[in-house]
Amino acid sequence: MRGDNLKFYSIAAAAITAACLLLTGGCTADDKTDSPKAQFTLSTACVTQSDIVSAHDSEEGGEIGGNDEQYDGQLAVPAHISLDRISITSEIYPPLTSARVTSVFGYRQNPVTGKFTFHSGYDLAAASGSNIYAMLAGRVATAKWDDGYGYYLIIEHEGGVQTLYAHCSELLAEVGDSVEKGEVVAKVGSTGNSTGPHLHVEFRMGGKRYDPEWVLGGIYG
């Protein structure tokens, strides 16, 4: 029975991936950027830069951790997830100088709980204690502990975009701090629901979470 379930989950994940490609024009990481420091001009017709609505509160301390939404038996995208391309027109600073992608945006079998869930960000494995850099200039909106995310930061940027950095061993910025692009804001760790040292990254706008592949795929892809 478990094998049948996993087979179905694989089909479901493939369907979600296909939907993402259809909605985003079938682009690959190579289509999005030519270099790690390229200018990103990503747009969407479906999202407006409205008041910031933080989506993390509903998931904090949850059964499946801060960065996964449990699969409910229906092939659907969770309400707080968007398959549109997030609007960012800026030069992104890589959050880690050296890392490898271990988990991407989409449905997966949660490595901690074993449940089929929607992973709302990008996981980058790196050495414990490595510097984590702010990808854009902004103001720290959240800096605290969560049972799922562990120690994490949310930085608000111009245009209503937020970036999240989770599972940190140490936070080096506080709520209200202004940070520059490329500033060290935290250290890589394995806090919260984690199986090893890594950085979980999210891009948010208007209460929705967007696929980091559109921004980071050319750097770590």
Tab-separated table of C-alpha atoms in Angstrom:
chain	number	residue	atom	x	y	z
A	1	MET	CA	0.000	0.000	0.000
A	2	ARG	CA	2.823	2.403	0.879
A	3	GLY	CA	4.429	1.757	-2.492
A	4	ASP	CA	1.158	2.596	-4.242
A	5	ASN	CA	0.898	5.831	-2.272
A	6	LEU	CA	4.437	6.869	-3.156
A	7	LYS	CA	3.765	6.074	-6.797
A	8	PHE	CA	0.680	8.314	-6.687
A	9	TYR	CA	2.655	11.042	-4.945
A	10	SER	CA	5.276	10.917	-7.698
A	11	ILE	CA	2.558	11.328	-10.317
A	12	ALA	CA	1.064	14.211	-8.338
A	13	ALA	CA	4.435	15.907	-8.036
A	14	ALA	CA	5.027	15.508	-11.764
A	15	ALA	CA	1.642	17.059	-12.491
A	16	ILE	CA	2.403	20.050	-10.271
A	17	THR	CA	5.773	20.474	-11.994
A	18	ALA	CA	4.085	20.380	-15.393
A	19	ALA	CA	1.573	22.981	-14.239
A	20	CYS	CA	4.422	25.218	-13.076
A	21	LEU	CA	6.091	24.953	-16.470
A	22	LEU	CA	2.867	25.743	-18.313
A	23	LEU	CA	2.125	28.774	-16.151
A	24	THR	CA	5.662	30.115	-16.422
A	25	GLY	CA	6.152	29.468	-20.104
A	26	GLY	CA	8.324	26.366	-19.737
A	27	CYS	CA	11.460	28.325	-18.886
A	28	THR	CA	14.498	26.681	-17.380
A	29	ALA	CA	17.119	28.176	-15.103
A	30	ASP	CA	19.293	28.864	-18.149
A	31	ASP	CA	16.514	30.999	-19.617
A	32	LYS	CA	16.306	33.203	-16.537
A	33	THR	CA	19.865	34.405	-16.001
A	34	ASP	CA	23.207	34.291	-17.715
A	35	SER	CA	25.348	34.890	-14.631
A	36	PRO	CA	25.189	34.758	-10.823
A	37	LYS	CA	24.928	38.550	-10.704
A	38	ALA	CA	22.496	39.131	-13.569
A	39	GLN	CA	19.781	41.767	-13.462
A	40	PHE	CA	16.470	40.022	-12.768
A	41	THR	CA	13.301	41.412	-14.302
A	42	LEU	CA	10.653	38.883	-13.367
A	43	SER	CA	7.023	39.824	-13.691
A	44	THR	CA	3.513	38.564	-13.076
A	45	ALA	CA	0.167	39.863	-14.203
A	46	CYS	CA	-1.667	38.250	-11.285
A	47	VAL	CA	0.036	39.742	-8.246
A	48	THR	CA	-0.131	43.331	-7.064
A	49	GLN	CA	2.232	44.968	-4.622
A	50	SER	CA	-0.374	45.308	-1.879
A	51	ASP	CA	0.029	45.499	1.893
A	52	ILE	CA	2.365	42.885	3.322
A	53	VAL	CA	0.588	39.869	4.802
A	54	SER	CA	2.977	37.464	6.524
A	55	ALA	CA	1.990	33.853	5.850
A	56	HIS	CA	4.295	32.236	8.375
A	57	ASP	CA	2.032	32.684	11.418
A	58	SER	CA	-0.441	29.973	10.404
A	59	GLU	CA	2.310	27.359	10.168
A	60	GLU	CA	4.481	28.124	13.173
A	61	GLY	CA	4.923	25.190	15.515
A	62	GLY	CA	2.764	23.029	13.278
A	63	GLU	CA	2.793	19.281	12.941
A	64	ILE	CA	4.836	19.352	9.767
A	65	GLY	CA	7.110	22.290	10.475
A	66	GLY	CA	7.317	25.841	9.250
A	67	ASN	CA	8.105	25.333	5.593
A	68	ASP	CA	5.840	22.481	4.441
A	69	GLU	CA	2.071	22.342	3.856
A	70	GLN	CA	0.562	18.867	4.325
A	71	TYR	CA	-0.906	17.123	1.280
A	72	ASP	CA	-4.677	16.784	1.799
A	73	GLY	CA	-5.472	14.139	-0.830
A	74	GLN	CA	-6.344	16.674	-3.519
A	75	LEU	CA	-4.025	17.625	-6.380
A	76	ALA	CA	-4.068	21.333	-5.649
A	77	VAL	CA	-1.695	24.145	-4.833
A	78	PRO	CA	-1.996	25.362	-1.201
A	79	ALA	CA	-3.695	28.741	-0.758
A	80	HIS	CA	-0.525	30.539	0.337
A	81	ILE	CA	1.472	29.316	-2.701
A	82	SER	CA	1.677	31.093	-6.071
A	83	LEU	CA	2.952	29.558	-9.311
A	84	ASP	CA	3.388	33.006	-10.862
A	85	ARG	CA	6.811	34.551	-11.312
A	86	ILE	CA	7.589	37.000	-8.525
A	87	SER	CA	8.375	40.574	-9.594
A	88	ILE	CA	11.973	41.404	-8.719
A	89	THR	CA	14.019	43.938	-10.658
A	90	SER	CA	17.346	44.045	-8.875
A	91	GLU	CA	20.770	42.462	-8.690
A	92	ILE	CA	20.517	39.556	-6.271
A	93	TYR	CA	23.377	38.858	-3.873
A	94	PRO	CA	23.820	35.084	-3.392
A	95	PRO	CA	22.729	34.138	0.150
A	96	LEU	CA	25.601	31.617	0.415
A	97	THR	CA	29.018	31.672	-1.242
A	98	SER	CA	29.095	27.883	-1.600
A	99	ALA	CA	26.103	25.556	-1.478
A	100	ARG	CA	24.226	22.804	-3.265
A	101	VAL	CA	20.479	22.525	-3.771
A	102	THR	CA	18.974	19.658	-1.768
A	103	SER	CA	15.247	20.405	-2.080
A	104	VAL	CA	13.227	22.641	-4.383
A	105	PHE	CA	9.803	24.305	-4.418
A	106	GLY	CA	6.903	21.853	-4.762
A	107	TYR	CA	5.429	18.625	-3.424
A	108	ARG	CA	7.835	16.214	-1.739
A	109	GLN	CA	8.029	13.563	0.961
A	110	ASN	CA	9.034	15.511	4.073
A	111	PRO	CA	12.422	14.150	5.242
A	112	VAL	CA	11.527	14.728	8.915
A	113	THR	CA	7.906	13.532	9.102
A	114	GLY	CA	7.757	11.222	6.059
A	115	LYS	CA	4.492	12.890	5.023
A	116	PHE	CA	3.734	14.178	1.517
A	117	THR	CA	3.865	17.967	1.746
A	118	PHE	CA	4.344	21.132	-0.309
A	119	HIS	CA	7.800	22.586	0.269
A	120	SER	CA	7.510	26.364	0.042
A	121	GLY	CA	11.130	27.278	-0.595
A	122	TYR	CA	14.624	26.260	-1.643
A	123	ASP	CA	17.022	24.255	0.555
A	124	LEU	CA	20.749	24.940	0.189
A	125	ALA	CA	23.150	22.602	1.991
A	126	ALA	CA	26.253	24.312	3.365
A	127	ALA	CA	28.789	23.941	6.153
A	128	SER	CA	27.496	24.737	9.623
A	129	GLY	CA	28.448	28.268	10.643
A	130	SER	CA	28.751	29.559	7.062
A	131	ASN	CA	27.789	33.184	6.543
A	132	ILE	CA	24.263	33.914	5.300
A	133	TYR	CA	23.984	37.135	3.289
A	134	ALA	CA	21.008	39.438	2.721
A	135	MET	CA	20.001	39.033	-0.922
A	136	LEU	CA	18.651	42.594	-1.124
A	137	ALA	CA	18.771	45.702	1.053
A	138	GLY	CA	15.854	46.031	3.433
A	139	ARG	CA	14.547	46.045	6.992
A	140	VAL	CA	14.354	43.044	9.331
A	141	ALA	CA	10.670	42.309	10.016
A	142	THR	CA	11.056	39.025	11.925
A	143	ALA	CA	13.949	37.487	13.845
A	144	LYS	CA	12.986	34.664	16.182
A	145	TRP	CA	12.619	30.966	16.929
A	146	ASP	CA	9.968	28.687	15.388
A	147	ASP	CA	9.560	24.935	15.946
A	148	GLY	CA	9.553	24.346	12.184
A	149	TYR	CA	11.913	27.022	10.834
A	150	GLY	CA	14.217	27.031	13.848
A	151	TYR	CA	15.982	30.393	14.136
A	152	TYR	CA	14.891	32.458	11.151
A	153	LEU	CA	14.785	35.959	9.678
A	154	ILE	CA	12.351	37.724	7.377
A	155	ILE	CA	13.639	40.834	5.601
A	156	GLU	CA	11.246	43.268	3.892
A	157	HIS	CA	12.443	44.932	0.683
A	158	GLU	CA	11.197	47.630	-1.669
A	159	GLY	CA	8.156	46.708	-3.732
A	160	GLY	CA	6.600	44.520	-1.039
A	161	VAL	CA	8.997	41.596	-1.508
A	162	GLN	CA	10.121	39.607	1.538
A	163	THR	CA	12.966	37.097	1.809
A	164	LEU	CA	13.141	34.425	4.516
A	165	TYR	CA	16.246	32.657	5.846
A	166	ALA	CA	15.589	29.638	8.090
A	167	HIS	CA	17.237	26.879	10.196
A	168	CYS	CA	20.017	29.281	11.232
A	169	SER	CA	22.437	28.493	14.058
A	170	GLU	CA	22.719	32.190	14.921
A	171	LEU	CA	20.875	35.390	13.993
A	172	LEU	CA	23.059	38.480	13.581
A	173	ALA	CA	20.300	41.035	12.948
A	174	GLU	CA	17.345	42.155	15.040
A	175	VAL	CA	13.813	43.308	14.224
A	176	GLY	CA	13.910	46.880	12.934
A	177	ASP	CA	17.516	46.718	11.725
A	178	SER	CA	18.276	48.106	8.279
A	179	VAL	CA	20.526	45.747	6.334
A	180	GLU	CA	22.499	46.249	3.159
A	181	LYS	CA	22.602	43.846	0.251
A	182	GLY	CA	25.426	41.383	0.906
A	183	GLU	CA	25.488	42.025	4.657
A	184	VAL	CA	25.960	38.964	6.887
A	185	VAL	CA	22.650	38.494	8.728
A	186	ALA	CA	22.902	34.949	10.115
A	187	LYS	CA	24.885	31.703	10.226
A	188	VAL	CA	23.982	28.344	8.665
A	189	GLY	CA	22.646	25.780	11.108
A	190	SER	CA	20.262	22.855	11.527
A	191	THR	CA	17.691	24.238	13.965
A	192	GLY	CA	13.982	23.421	13.928
A	193	ASN	CA	12.750	20.604	11.670
A	194	SER	CA	15.997	19.837	9.883
A	195	THR	CA	18.090	16.810	8.971
A	196	GLY	CA	21.420	18.625	8.591
A	197	PRO	CA	23.032	22.060	8.181
A	198	HIS	CA	21.354	24.013	5.413
A	199	LEU	CA	19.602	27.274	4.561
A	200	HIS	CA	15.909	27.284	3.698
A	201	VAL	CA	15.104	30.340	1.535
A	202	GLU	CA	11.700	31.752	0.621
A	203	PHE	CA	10.489	34.641	-1.530
A	204	ARG	CA	7.167	36.176	-0.472
A	205	MET	CA	4.884	38.965	-1.618
A	206	GLY	CA	1.336	39.837	-0.595
A	207	GLY	CA	1.049	36.782	1.649
A	208	LYS	CA	2.057	34.362	-1.129
A	209	ARG	CA	5.216	32.298	-1.482
A	210	TYR	CA	6.957	32.076	-4.845
A	211	ASP	CA	9.380	29.629	-6.427
A	212	PRO	CA	12.974	30.730	-5.624
A	213	GLU	CA	14.130	28.882	-8.752
A	214	TRP	CA	13.221	31.960	-10.793
A	215	VAL	CA	15.786	33.980	-8.869
A	216	LEU	CA	18.365	31.497	-7.587
A	217	GLY	CA	18.302	28.816	-10.288
A	218	GLY	CA	21.069	30.486	-12.274
A	219	ILE	CA	23.284	30.700	-9.199
A	220	TYR	CA	22.920	27.257	-7.647
A	221	GLY	CA	21.061	25.317	-10.356
